[in-house]
Amino acid sequence: MRKISISLKPIGLLFILFSLFISRATAQEDPVIMVVNGQPVPRSEFEYSFNKNNAEGVIDKKNVEEYLDLFINYKLKVEAAKEAHLDTMSSFKDEFASYRDQQIRPVFINDADLEAEAHKIYKETQTRIDSMGGMIKPAHILLLLGQRATVEQQNAAKVRIDSIYNALQKGADFGTLARRLSDDKGSAAQGGELPWLTKGQTLKEFEDAAYALAKGEMSKPVLSPAGYHIILMKDKGNFFPFDSVRTDILRFIDQRGLRESIIDNKLKEIAEEQHVTPAQLLESKANEMSAEDMDLKYLIQEYHDGLLLYEISNSTVWDKAAKDEAGLANYFKKNKKKYKWEQPRFKGIAYHVKDAADLKAVKAAVKGLPFDQWGEKLRTTFNNDSILRIRVEKGIFKQGDNALVDKEIFKKDTTVKKLKDYPYDAVFGKKLKAPQGYEDVRNLVLTDYQEQLEKEWVAELRRKYAVKVDETVLKTVNKH
């Protein structure tokens, strides 16, 4: 067999050595700070998370050592979510892509695209308005006349508007009379002048008469559903020049969310050229941008891992605890001392009724029922139609929570404000020295039970997944 020897030219060898040097230099610039379940975590990722969660305004700031455990727990939970294949679910992929694309989509639009869209909107608007007769800038004097005006009122208005018209014919100043006599106070302050108008913006009778006028011409009295008008045409013309409305059009584009439509069109166009889907194009762009911008890379990763963390935490701790009634009861039983009250509480209702007979009827309706069923029973018994017979406040009250409870149960000298139409007051329930069951302090028990499940879960993850921290690199966080 013939031996094959390979020789490297000096320039080739230099290139390889240079590439190796760059690779090592990059590793030194961003060394691995820890390995979690075999997954290396660069120092830059830890710094991004640490600095973001300890920025100005954060109340409970941590030092690096304190934050380390929180970060490791976070990474362990993400590993658990991946092992459970939560990242392969279509619902997860769709939600993550939506978050990621919010950061990526804006790069597909530039000032030229916006300018082109503004010109397109302008041209369409200009064509439509000019084809309908252009724009007018009228002034008017209005005498309001209600649609239910009597014949006498209509006749009086006609006499008055004719009088104003005759005065204008004899040389009276239109602006002066508009300020003094027009019922349209907004335009009256401007001497009767209205803004530039196009067809379809005002009353048809007014519009027909106004568009029939030449510039400088004044109409005879015109009757519209609003009343009598005398119209003076101040100016007429085609739609405004582009430069004068450009800012308004750009604001319109933002307000109507048209940027997103422009981006959609560009994505579709580019995707067709590259023979890919818009989703694939966005993903490719995200990878490209993330390679150039570390902050963006970790922001997108934060979206990704944060969604996984929520899903796994909800199924393992939050939702699990909320639905585990037996677990909550057992936790309360073992930790009763934690939930003692310093002062007695009242577990029941404070209620107000229209009819004195309902004072006893309310008690009879809920007596013997579980406390959590009282509200529904009272609603269906007393307030199940258009007439509300009772007003009720239900709960576990401490002193100071409710004036009626303070007076009747805690025997405080308290003034109870009477409710209008509900003159009879009463309370019903039990005075308790301590919670009878976890239901009486459910929110507190739930929070503590979730915390216990969280600790147990994290301990299990720490046993399951290997974690190795490079203490030397840890000491260089934010110090390189």
Short mmCIF file of C-alpha atoms in Angstrom, two decimals:
data_model
loop_
_atom_site.label_atom_id
_atom_site.label_comp_id
_atom_site.label_asym_id
_atom_site.label_seq_id
_atom_site.Cartn_x
_atom_site.Cartn_y
_atom_site.Cartn_z
CA MET A 1 0.00 0.00 0.00
CA ARG A 2 1.33 3.39 -0.92
CA LYS A 3 1.98 5.71 1.94
CA ILE A 4 0.40 9.11 1.69
CA SER A 5 2.18 11.98 3.36
CA ILE A 6 0.57 15.33 3.97
CA SER A 7 2.66 18.47 4.24
CA LEU A 8 1.38 21.78 5.51
CA LYS A 9 2.51 24.98 3.92
CA PRO A 10 3.65 27.61 6.41
CA ILE A 11 0.56 29.74 5.84
CA GLY A 12 -1.70 26.74 6.47
CA LEU A 13 0.06 25.92 9.69
CA LEU A 14 -0.16 29.53 10.83
CA PHE A 15 -3.88 29.55 10.14
CA ILE A 16 -4.46 26.42 12.24
CA LEU A 17 -2.34 27.76 15.09
CA PHE A 18 -4.19 31.08 14.93
CA SER A 19 -7.57 29.33 15.03
CA LEU A 20 -6.45 27.26 18.01
CA PHE A 21 -5.26 30.41 19.78
CA ILE A 22 -8.60 32.14 19.15
CA SER A 23 -10.49 29.13 20.48
CA ARG A 24 -8.42 29.08 23.66
CA ALA A 25 -8.65 32.83 24.06
CA THR A 26 -12.45 32.69 23.77
CA ALA A 27 -12.59 29.94 26.39
CA GLN A 28 -10.43 32.05 28.70
CA GLU A 29 -12.59 35.13 28.10
CA ASP A 30 -15.77 33.23 28.99
CA PRO A 31 -14.79 30.21 31.07
CA VAL A 32 -17.22 27.58 32.33
CA ILE A 33 -18.39 28.52 35.80
CA MET A 34 -20.32 25.32 36.51
CA VAL A 35 -21.51 22.07 34.97
CA VAL A 36 -25.10 21.02 35.73
CA ASN A 37 -26.12 17.50 34.73
CA GLY A 38 -23.29 17.48 32.22
CA GLN A 39 -24.33 20.83 30.72
CA PRO A 40 -21.61 23.55 30.89
CA VAL A 41 -22.69 27.02 32.00
CA PRO A 42 -20.43 29.89 30.88
CA ARG A 43 -19.58 32.68 33.27
CA SER A 44 -21.35 35.21 31.03
CA GLU A 45 -24.67 33.44 31.51
CA PHE A 46 -24.34 33.45 35.28
CA GLU A 47 -23.32 37.13 35.22
CA TYR A 48 -26.29 38.05 33.04
CA SER A 49 -28.72 36.39 35.44
CA PHE A 50 -26.96 37.68 38.58
CA ASN A 51 -26.75 41.29 37.38
CA LYS A 52 -30.33 41.35 36.12
CA ASN A 53 -31.73 40.02 39.39
CA ASN A 54 -29.59 42.32 41.53
CA ALA A 55 -29.99 45.55 39.57
CA GLU A 56 -30.91 48.93 41.04
CA GLY A 57 -34.39 48.85 42.51
CA VAL A 58 -34.27 45.19 43.53
CA ILE A 59 -35.16 45.00 47.23
CA ASP A 60 -33.75 41.62 48.21
CA LYS A 61 -30.30 41.82 46.66
CA LYS A 62 -27.92 38.86 46.93
CA ASN A 63 -24.17 38.58 46.80
CA VAL A 64 -22.58 36.11 44.38
CA GLU A 65 -22.37 33.28 46.91
CA GLU A 66 -25.98 33.76 48.02
CA TYR A 67 -27.21 33.90 44.44
CA LEU A 68 -25.26 30.80 43.44
CA ASP A 69 -27.64 28.37 45.17
CA LEU A 70 -30.69 30.07 43.62
CA PHE A 71 -29.15 29.84 40.16
CA ILE A 72 -28.21 26.17 40.60
CA ASN A 73 -31.76 25.35 41.74
CA TYR A 74 -33.08 27.18 38.68
CA LYS A 75 -30.83 25.16 36.37
CA LEU A 76 -31.76 21.88 38.08
CA LYS A 77 -35.47 22.55 37.56
CA VAL A 78 -34.89 23.34 33.89
CA GLU A 79 -33.03 20.04 33.54
CA ALA A 80 -35.99 18.24 35.13
CA ALA A 81 -38.36 19.94 32.68
CA LYS A 82 -36.21 18.85 29.74
CA GLU A 83 -36.07 15.29 31.04
CA ALA A 84 -39.88 15.38 31.20
CA HIS A 85 -39.82 16.49 27.51
CA LEU A 86 -41.83 19.61 28.27
CA ASP A 87 -39.73 21.44 25.68
CA THR A 88 -41.05 19.14 22.95
CA MET A 89 -44.71 20.01 23.52
CA SER A 90 -46.27 22.01 20.68
CA SER A 91 -47.91 24.40 23.18
CA PHE A 92 -44.50 25.17 24.68
CA LYS A 93 -42.86 25.61 21.28
CA ASP A 94 -45.58 28.00 20.12
CA GLU A 95 -45.47 30.12 23.27
CA PHE A 96 -41.68 30.28 23.27
CA ALA A 97 -41.56 31.21 19.59
CA SER A 98 -44.05 34.00 20.28
CA TYR A 99 -41.84 35.46 23.04
CA ARG A 100 -38.66 35.06 21.01
CA ASP A 101 -40.15 36.57 17.86
CA GLN A 102 -41.14 39.73 19.74
CA GLN A 103 -37.41 40.45 19.96
CA ILE A 104 -36.58 39.38 16.41
CA ARG A 105 -39.44 40.66 14.26
CA PRO A 106 -38.55 44.41 14.50
CA VAL A 107 -35.23 43.87 12.65
CA PHE A 108 -37.16 42.96 9.51
CA ILE A 109 -38.45 46.52 9.19
CA ASN A 110 -36.48 49.72 8.61
CA ASP A 111 -37.13 53.40 8.03
CA ALA A 112 -37.40 52.87 4.29
CA ASP A 113 -40.16 50.30 4.80
CA LEU A 114 -42.11 52.69 7.01
CA GLU A 115 -41.61 55.52 4.56
CA ALA A 116 -42.86 53.34 1.71
CA GLU A 117 -45.95 52.35 3.71
CA ALA A 118 -46.59 56.00 4.60
CA HIS A 119 -46.43 56.96 0.91
CA LYS A 120 -48.76 54.08 0.04
CA ILE A 121 -51.33 55.18 2.64
CA TYR A 122 -50.97 58.78 1.52
CA LYS A 123 -51.51 57.92 -2.15
CA GLU A 124 -54.59 55.83 -1.40
CA THR A 125 -56.05 58.58 0.80
CA GLN A 126 -55.17 61.32 -1.71
CA THR A 127 -56.79 59.44 -4.60
CA ARG A 128 -59.96 58.70 -2.62
CA ILE A 129 -60.41 62.25 -1.32
CA ASP A 130 -59.55 64.06 -4.54
CA SER A 131 -61.87 61.81 -6.55
CA MET A 132 -64.71 62.79 -4.21
CA GLY A 133 -64.26 66.51 -4.72
CA GLY A 134 -61.23 67.28 -2.60
CA MET A 135 -61.26 69.12 0.70
CA ILE A 136 -63.10 72.15 1.98
CA LYS A 137 -62.47 74.61 4.82
CA PRO A 138 -65.80 76.22 5.65
CA ALA A 139 -66.95 78.59 8.36
CA HIS A 140 -70.54 78.62 9.56
CA ILE A 141 -73.03 80.27 11.84
CA LEU A 142 -75.34 77.72 13.43
CA LEU A 143 -78.70 78.24 15.12
CA LEU A 144 -79.53 74.97 16.89
CA LEU A 145 -82.99 73.57 16.37
CA GLY A 146 -84.04 70.40 18.12
CA GLN A 147 -85.77 67.71 16.08
CA ARG A 148 -88.77 67.97 18.42
CA ALA A 149 -89.00 71.75 18.01
CA THR A 150 -92.50 73.14 17.79
CA VAL A 151 -93.75 74.99 14.72
CA GLU A 152 -93.42 78.25 16.64
CA GLN A 153 -89.76 77.47 17.49
CA GLN A 154 -89.02 76.54 13.88
CA ASN A 155 -90.60 79.76 12.62
CA ALA A 156 -88.69 81.84 15.16
CA ALA A 157 -85.39 80.20 14.16
CA LYS A 158 -86.14 80.84 10.48
CA VAL A 159 -86.85 84.50 11.14
CA ARG A 160 -83.64 84.83 13.15
CA ILE A 161 -81.37 83.10 10.60
CA ASP A 162 -82.88 85.21 7.79
CA SER A 163 -82.12 88.32 9.85
CA ILE A 164 -78.48 87.24 10.26
CA TYR A 165 -78.23 86.43 6.54
CA ASN A 166 -79.62 89.86 5.59
CA ALA A 167 -77.08 91.54 7.87
CA LEU A 168 -74.26 89.61 6.18
CA GLN A 169 -75.62 90.60 2.75
CA LYS A 170 -75.40 94.24 3.82
CA GLY A 171 -71.74 93.91 4.80
CA ALA A 172 -71.71 92.67 8.41
CA ASP A 173 -68.53 90.81 9.32
CA PHE A 174 -69.06 87.04 9.23
CA GLY A 175 -66.54 86.27 11.98
CA THR A 176 -67.96 88.89 14.33
CA LEU A 177 -71.52 87.58 13.98
CA ALA A 178 -70.33 83.97 14.34
CA ARG A 179 -68.63 84.79 17.64
CA ARG A 180 -71.74 86.57 18.93
CA LEU A 181 -74.59 84.46 17.58
CA SER A 182 -73.49 80.94 16.56
CA ASP A 183 -74.64 78.06 18.79
CA ASP A 184 -71.58 76.03 17.74
CA LYS A 185 -69.39 77.44 20.50
CA GLY A 186 -66.30 75.54 19.42
CA SER A 187 -66.14 77.12 15.97
CA ALA A 188 -67.68 80.38 17.17
CA ALA A 189 -64.50 81.16 19.11
CA GLN A 190 -62.64 80.91 15.78
CA GLY A 191 -65.01 83.21 13.96
CA GLY A 192 -67.07 80.24 12.77
CA GLU A 193 -64.14 78.47 11.10
CA LEU A 194 -64.22 74.69 10.93
CA PRO A 195 -61.23 72.40 10.24
CA TRP A 196 -60.54 71.01 6.79
CA LEU A 197 -63.28 68.54 5.91
CA THR A 198 -63.79 65.74 3.41
CA LYS A 199 -67.01 64.14 2.23
CA GLY A 200 -68.59 61.86 4.78
CA GLN A 201 -67.34 63.77 7.82
CA THR A 202 -70.39 65.90 8.49
CA LEU A 203 -74.14 66.16 7.94
CA LYS A 204 -75.22 65.49 4.35
CA GLU A 205 -77.34 68.66 4.06
CA PHE A 206 -74.43 70.78 5.28
CA GLU A 207 -71.97 68.90 3.08
CA ASP A 208 -74.05 69.21 -0.11
CA ALA A 209 -74.45 72.95 0.36
CA ALA A 210 -70.79 73.51 1.30
CA TYR A 211 -69.32 71.58 -1.62
CA ALA A 212 -71.54 73.56 -4.01
CA LEU A 213 -69.86 76.83 -2.95
CA ALA A 214 -66.87 78.42 -4.62
CA LYS A 215 -64.02 79.82 -2.54
CA GLY A 216 -65.19 83.05 -0.89
CA GLU A 217 -68.86 82.34 -1.60
CA MET A 218 -71.55 82.32 1.13
CA SER A 219 -74.66 80.16 1.19
CA LYS A 220 -78.22 81.06 1.95
CA PRO A 221 -79.59 79.57 5.20
CA VAL A 222 -79.36 75.77 5.07
CA LEU A 223 -81.52 73.47 7.24
CA SER A 224 -79.94 70.27 8.59
CA PRO A 225 -80.90 67.94 11.45
CA ALA A 226 -78.79 70.18 13.70
CA GLY A 227 -80.54 73.43 12.80
CA TYR A 228 -79.96 76.37 10.45
CA HIS A 229 -76.51 77.12 8.99
CA ILE A 230 -75.07 79.96 7.02
CA ILE A 231 -71.87 78.70 5.36
CA LEU A 232 -68.92 80.74 4.16
CA MET A 233 -66.36 78.85 2.06
CA LYS A 234 -62.93 79.95 3.30
CA ASP A 235 -60.89 77.64 1.10
CA LYS A 236 -61.04 74.58 -1.16
CA GLY A 237 -58.40 72.28 -2.56
CA ASN A 238 -57.00 68.84 -3.07
CA PHE A 239 -55.59 66.65 -0.29
CA PHE A 240 -52.67 68.02 1.74
CA PRO A 241 -49.08 67.63 0.47
CA PHE A 242 -47.31 64.51 1.78
CA ASP A 243 -44.75 66.36 3.91
CA SER A 244 -47.48 68.15 5.86
CA VAL A 245 -49.18 64.89 6.93
CA ARG A 246 -46.17 62.53 7.06
CA THR A 247 -45.86 62.66 10.87
CA ASP A 248 -49.58 61.99 11.29
CA ILE A 249 -49.43 59.02 8.93
CA LEU A 250 -46.44 57.50 10.77
CA ARG A 251 -48.33 57.94 14.03
CA PHE A 252 -51.36 56.27 12.43
CA ILE A 253 -49.15 53.32 11.38
CA ASP A 254 -48.03 52.82 14.98
CA GLN A 255 -51.48 53.27 16.52
CA ARG A 256 -53.12 50.78 14.15
CA GLY A 257 -50.39 48.16 14.55
CA LEU A 258 -49.53 48.37 10.86
CA ARG A 259 -45.84 47.77 11.58
CA GLU A 260 -46.72 44.15 12.25
CA SER A 261 -48.48 43.86 8.90
CA ILE A 262 -45.43 45.30 7.14
CA ILE A 263 -43.20 42.79 8.93
CA ASP A 264 -45.54 39.93 8.04
CA ASN A 265 -45.38 40.89 4.37
CA LYS A 266 -41.59 41.17 4.41
CA LEU A 267 -41.21 37.84 6.18
CA LYS A 268 -43.45 36.18 3.62
CA GLU A 269 -41.54 37.77 0.74
CA ILE A 270 -38.08 36.83 2.06
CA ALA A 271 -39.21 33.32 3.06
CA GLU A 272 -40.50 32.68 -0.45
CA GLU A 273 -37.20 33.85 -1.94
CA GLN A 274 -35.23 31.53 0.37
CA HIS A 275 -37.70 28.64 0.03
CA VAL A 276 -38.33 28.46 3.80
CA THR A 277 -41.26 29.25 6.07
CA PRO A 278 -41.53 32.55 7.97
CA ALA A 279 -41.13 30.57 11.22
CA GLN A 280 -37.88 29.04 9.97
CA LEU A 281 -36.68 32.45 8.86
CA LEU A 282 -37.35 33.92 12.31
CA GLU A 283 -35.58 31.04 14.03
CA SER A 284 -32.54 31.41 11.77
CA LYS A 285 -32.43 35.16 12.38
CA ALA A 286 -32.70 34.62 16.12
CA ASN A 287 -29.70 32.28 16.04
CA GLU A 288 -27.74 34.74 13.94
CA MET A 289 -28.49 37.70 16.21
CA SER A 290 -27.88 35.69 19.38
CA ALA A 291 -24.40 34.77 18.15
CA GLU A 292 -23.59 38.48 17.88
CA ASP A 293 -25.40 39.79 20.96
CA MET A 294 -24.91 37.93 24.26
CA ASP A 295 -27.60 39.93 26.05
CA LEU A 296 -30.12 38.95 23.41
CA LYS A 297 -28.94 35.34 23.53
CA TYR A 298 -29.53 35.13 27.27
CA LEU A 299 -32.79 37.06 27.11
CA ILE A 300 -34.14 34.50 24.62
CA GLN A 301 -32.77 31.67 26.75
CA GLU A 302 -34.45 33.28 29.74
CA TYR A 303 -37.78 33.12 27.90
CA HIS A 304 -37.15 29.49 27.01
CA ASP A 305 -36.05 28.32 30.45
CA GLY A 306 -38.57 30.50 32.26
CA LEU A 307 -41.47 28.85 30.45
CA LEU A 308 -40.07 25.42 31.27
CA LEU A 309 -39.56 26.43 34.89
CA TYR A 310 -43.18 27.59 35.17
CA GLU A 311 -44.57 24.38 33.67
CA ILE A 312 -42.49 22.02 35.80
CA SER A 313 -42.98 24.05 39.00
CA ASN A 314 -46.72 24.24 38.47
CA SER A 315 -47.13 20.49 37.98
CA THR A 316 -44.63 19.53 40.69
CA VAL A 317 -45.37 22.13 43.38
CA TRP A 318 -47.92 24.91 42.90
CA ASP A 319 -50.92 23.23 41.27
CA LYS A 320 -50.12 19.91 42.91
CA ALA A 321 -50.27 21.45 46.39
CA ALA A 322 -53.43 23.44 45.63
CA LYS A 323 -55.29 20.26 44.64
CA ASP A 324 -53.88 18.04 47.39
CA GLU A 325 -56.57 18.49 50.03
CA ALA A 326 -55.38 15.45 52.01
CA GLY A 327 -51.82 16.76 51.94
CA LEU A 328 -52.94 20.20 53.13
CA ALA A 329 -54.97 18.67 55.96
CA ASN A 330 -52.06 16.48 57.01
CA TYR A 331 -49.60 19.39 56.89
CA PHE A 332 -51.93 21.50 59.04
CA LYS A 333 -52.37 18.67 61.52
CA LYS A 334 -48.60 18.33 61.95
CA ASN A 335 -48.01 22.09 62.20
CA LYS A 336 -51.04 23.40 64.11
CA LYS A 337 -48.90 25.52 66.43
CA LYS A 338 -47.76 27.64 63.48
CA TYR A 339 -51.31 28.83 62.85
CA LYS A 340 -52.47 29.85 66.32
CA TRP A 341 -54.26 33.18 66.54
CA GLU A 342 -53.23 35.80 69.06
CA GLN A 343 -56.87 36.81 69.40
CA PRO A 344 -60.16 34.96 68.78
CA ARG A 345 -61.81 35.12 65.35
CA PHE A 346 -65.41 34.93 64.21
CA LYS A 347 -66.16 32.42 61.46
CA GLY A 348 -69.52 33.26 59.97
CA ILE A 349 -71.59 35.96 58.29
CA ALA A 350 -72.60 39.53 58.97
CA TYR A 351 -75.84 40.22 57.12
CA HIS A 352 -78.47 42.87 56.49
CA VAL A 353 -82.08 42.17 55.41
CA LYS A 354 -85.11 44.07 54.15
CA ASP A 355 -87.66 42.08 56.17
CA ALA A 356 -87.22 41.25 59.86
CA ALA A 357 -88.58 37.75 59.21
CA ASP A 358 -85.47 36.99 57.14
CA LEU A 359 -83.21 37.37 60.18
CA LYS A 360 -84.21 33.86 61.35
CA ALA A 361 -84.66 32.54 57.80
CA VAL A 362 -81.01 33.21 56.98
CA LYS A 363 -79.79 31.26 60.00
CA ALA A 364 -82.13 28.39 59.23
CA ALA A 365 -80.95 28.23 55.61
CA VAL A 366 -77.26 27.66 56.43
CA LYS A 367 -77.49 25.82 59.74
CA GLY A 368 -75.84 22.42 59.46
CA LEU A 369 -74.21 23.14 56.07
CA PRO A 370 -70.44 23.18 55.53
CA PHE A 371 -69.15 26.74 55.75
CA ASP A 372 -67.94 26.80 52.13
CA GLN A 373 -71.52 26.17 50.95
CA TRP A 374 -73.11 29.06 52.81
CA GLY A 375 -72.60 31.66 50.12
CA GLU A 376 -74.25 29.67 47.35
CA LYS A 377 -77.13 28.62 49.60
CA LEU A 378 -77.87 32.22 50.58
CA ARG A 379 -77.66 33.41 46.99
CA THR A 380 -80.08 30.82 45.66
CA THR A 381 -82.48 31.17 48.59
CA PHE A 382 -82.66 34.93 49.01
CA ASN A 383 -81.12 36.65 45.98
CA ASN A 384 -82.11 34.36 43.13
CA ASP A 385 -84.32 36.85 41.31
CA SER A 386 -84.36 40.54 40.49
CA ILE A 387 -85.05 41.46 44.13
CA LEU A 388 -82.06 41.28 46.47
CA ARG A 389 -83.44 40.42 49.91
CA ILE A 390 -80.15 40.31 51.80
CA ARG A 391 -76.64 41.76 51.84
CA VAL A 392 -74.01 39.42 53.28
CA GLU A 393 -70.33 39.54 54.18
CA LYS A 394 -68.89 36.07 54.80
CA GLY A 395 -65.49 35.18 56.20
CA ILE A 396 -63.25 34.71 59.20
CA PHE A 397 -63.19 38.06 60.97
CA LYS A 398 -60.72 39.45 63.47
CA GLN A 399 -61.45 42.53 65.55
CA GLY A 400 -61.60 45.59 63.35
CA ASP A 401 -62.63 43.79 60.17
CA ASN A 402 -66.37 44.42 60.42
CA ALA A 403 -68.25 46.89 62.62
CA LEU A 404 -71.29 44.63 63.08
CA VAL A 405 -69.11 41.67 64.09
CA ASP A 406 -67.14 43.90 66.46
CA LYS A 407 -70.33 44.98 68.16
CA GLU A 408 -72.20 41.67 68.31
CA ILE A 409 -69.36 39.15 68.77
CA PHE A 410 -66.43 41.05 70.27
CA LYS A 411 -68.73 43.35 72.30
CA LYS A 412 -67.06 46.54 71.22
CA ASP A 413 -68.72 49.92 71.50
CA THR A 414 -68.93 50.36 67.76
CA THR A 415 -71.34 52.31 65.59
CA VAL A 416 -72.82 50.19 62.82
CA LYS A 417 -73.76 52.15 59.72
CA LYS A 418 -77.19 51.14 58.47
CA LEU A 419 -77.48 50.08 54.85
CA LYS A 420 -80.17 51.84 52.84
CA ASP A 421 -83.20 49.56 52.29
CA TYR A 422 -81.69 46.87 54.59
CA PRO A 423 -82.58 48.08 58.11
CA TYR A 424 -82.22 44.76 60.00
CA ASP A 425 -78.77 43.44 60.94
CA ALA A 426 -77.51 40.19 62.43
CA VAL A 427 -74.55 37.83 62.60
CA PHE A 428 -74.40 34.05 62.55
CA GLY A 429 -71.49 31.69 63.04
CA LYS A 430 -68.92 30.67 65.65
CA LYS A 431 -66.35 32.47 67.73
CA LEU A 432 -63.11 30.50 67.52
CA LYS A 433 -60.00 30.64 69.69
CA ALA A 434 -57.94 28.78 67.07
CA PRO A 435 -58.45 27.45 63.52
CA GLN A 436 -60.62 24.33 63.47
CA GLY A 437 -59.11 22.97 60.29
CA TYR A 438 -56.75 23.96 57.50
CA GLU A 439 -59.68 25.53 55.63
CA ASP A 440 -59.73 28.33 58.23
CA VAL A 441 -56.17 29.33 57.31
CA ARG A 442 -55.98 27.77 53.88
CA ASN A 443 -53.87 30.41 52.16
CA LEU A 444 -51.21 30.28 54.87
CA VAL A 445 -51.16 26.48 54.90
CA LEU A 446 -51.03 26.33 51.11
CA THR A 447 -48.04 28.69 50.98
CA ASP A 448 -46.16 26.71 53.61
CA TYR A 449 -47.05 23.36 52.05
CA GLN A 450 -45.84 24.57 48.65
CA GLU A 451 -42.60 25.71 50.27
CA GLN A 452 -42.13 22.26 51.81
CA LEU A 453 -42.76 20.50 48.48
CA GLU A 454 -40.33 22.90 46.83
CA LYS A 455 -37.56 22.05 49.33
CA GLU A 456 -38.17 18.33 48.97
CA TRP A 457 -38.14 18.61 45.18
CA VAL A 458 -34.90 20.62 45.10
CA ALA A 459 -33.23 18.14 47.49
CA GLU A 460 -34.27 15.30 45.19
CA LEU A 461 -32.91 17.15 42.13
CA ARG A 462 -29.60 17.77 43.90
CA ARG A 463 -29.30 14.05 44.58
CA LYS A 464 -30.30 13.16 41.04
CA TYR A 465 -28.21 15.59 38.96
CA ALA A 466 -24.50 16.23 39.39
CA VAL A 467 -23.43 19.85 39.90
CA LYS A 468 -19.82 20.99 39.81
CA VAL A 469 -18.87 24.64 40.42
CA ASP A 470 -15.47 26.07 39.51
CA GLU A 471 -14.72 28.16 42.57
CA THR A 472 -11.81 29.87 40.84
CA VAL A 473 -14.06 31.16 38.05
CA LEU A 474 -16.79 32.05 40.56
CA LYS A 475 -14.42 34.50 42.25
CA THR A 476 -13.97 36.37 38.96
CA VAL A 477 -17.67 37.18 38.47
CA ASN A 478 -17.92 40.88 37.50
CA LYS A 479 -14.18 41.26 38.21
CA HIS A 480 -12.56 40.53 34.84
#
